[in-house]
C-alpha positions in Angstrom: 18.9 -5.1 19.6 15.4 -4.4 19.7 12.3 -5.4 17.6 12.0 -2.2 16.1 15.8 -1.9 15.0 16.5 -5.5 13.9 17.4 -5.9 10.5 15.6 -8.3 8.5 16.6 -11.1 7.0 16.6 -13.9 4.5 17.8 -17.3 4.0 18.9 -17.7 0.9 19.9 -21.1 -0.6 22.2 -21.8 -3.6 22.0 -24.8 -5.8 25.7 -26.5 -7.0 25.5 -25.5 -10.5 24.4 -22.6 -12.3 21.0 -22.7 -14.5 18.8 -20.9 -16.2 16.9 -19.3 -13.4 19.8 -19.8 -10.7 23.2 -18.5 -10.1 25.8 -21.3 -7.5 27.7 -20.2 -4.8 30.9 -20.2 -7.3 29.5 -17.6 -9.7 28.2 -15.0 -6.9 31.1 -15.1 -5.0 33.0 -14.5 -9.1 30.8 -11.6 -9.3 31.4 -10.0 -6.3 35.3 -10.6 -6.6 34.9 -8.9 -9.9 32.9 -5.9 -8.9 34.9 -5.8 -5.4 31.6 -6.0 -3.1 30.3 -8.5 -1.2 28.2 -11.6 -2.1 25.2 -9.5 -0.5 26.0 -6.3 -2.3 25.5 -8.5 -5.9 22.3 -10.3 -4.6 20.9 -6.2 -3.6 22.1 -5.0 -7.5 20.6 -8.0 -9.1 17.2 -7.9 -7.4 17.5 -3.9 -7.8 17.7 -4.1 -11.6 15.0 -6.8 -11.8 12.8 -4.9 -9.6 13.5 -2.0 -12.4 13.3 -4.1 -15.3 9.5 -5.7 -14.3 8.0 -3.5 -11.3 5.5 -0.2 -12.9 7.2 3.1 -12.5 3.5 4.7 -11.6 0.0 3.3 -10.5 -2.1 2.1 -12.9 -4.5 4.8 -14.1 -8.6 4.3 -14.3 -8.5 2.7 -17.5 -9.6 4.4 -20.6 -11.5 7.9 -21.2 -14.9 7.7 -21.7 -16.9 9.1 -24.7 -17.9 11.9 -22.6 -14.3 13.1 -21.4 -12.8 12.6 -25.4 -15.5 14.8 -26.2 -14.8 17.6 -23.8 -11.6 17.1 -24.5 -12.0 17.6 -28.1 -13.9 20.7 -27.4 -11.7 22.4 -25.6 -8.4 22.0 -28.2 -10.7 23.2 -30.6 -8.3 22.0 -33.3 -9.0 22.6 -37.1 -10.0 19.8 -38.9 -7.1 17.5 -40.6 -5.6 19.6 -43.5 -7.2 22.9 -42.2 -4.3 25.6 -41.6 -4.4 27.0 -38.0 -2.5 29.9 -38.7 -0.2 31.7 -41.0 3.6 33.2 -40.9 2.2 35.2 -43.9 0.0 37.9 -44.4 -3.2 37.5 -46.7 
């Protein structure tokens, strides 16, 4: 197998009993007899959902609008002031 097609790979060690932060050997081999897969195809789920629960969907924007942009932006909606009618359904 060469360089460019080996698969990487990662030791993973287990502690005896379960805690609050880590699973045993016993409970991911209970999960994956429950769900039918592998012990590697639970680890993959489980770091897939945490990488879903606390990585951002998007990259982080500039930051705030400045002064100058909210003002342009204000300009061009040109929006009546708060209680102002835009428009009717009704003739006058």
């Amino acid at each position: 197998m060469s360089a460019k097609t080996k698969k990487s790979e990662l030791l993973f060690r287990m502690p005896e009993d379960d805690s609050e932060a880590r699973i045993s050997r016993q409970t991911l081999a209970r999960m994956a007899a429950v769900r039918g897969t592998s012990e590697t195809e639970v680890l993959h789920l489980a770091a897939r959902r945490l990488a879903d629960e606390i990585l951002p969907l998007y990259e982080p924007d500039d930051g705030p609008l400045t002064n100058q942009q909210m003002g342009r932006i204000q300009a061009l909606a040109d929006l009546p002031k708060l209680g102002e009618t835009c428009s009717s359904l009704f003739s006058e």
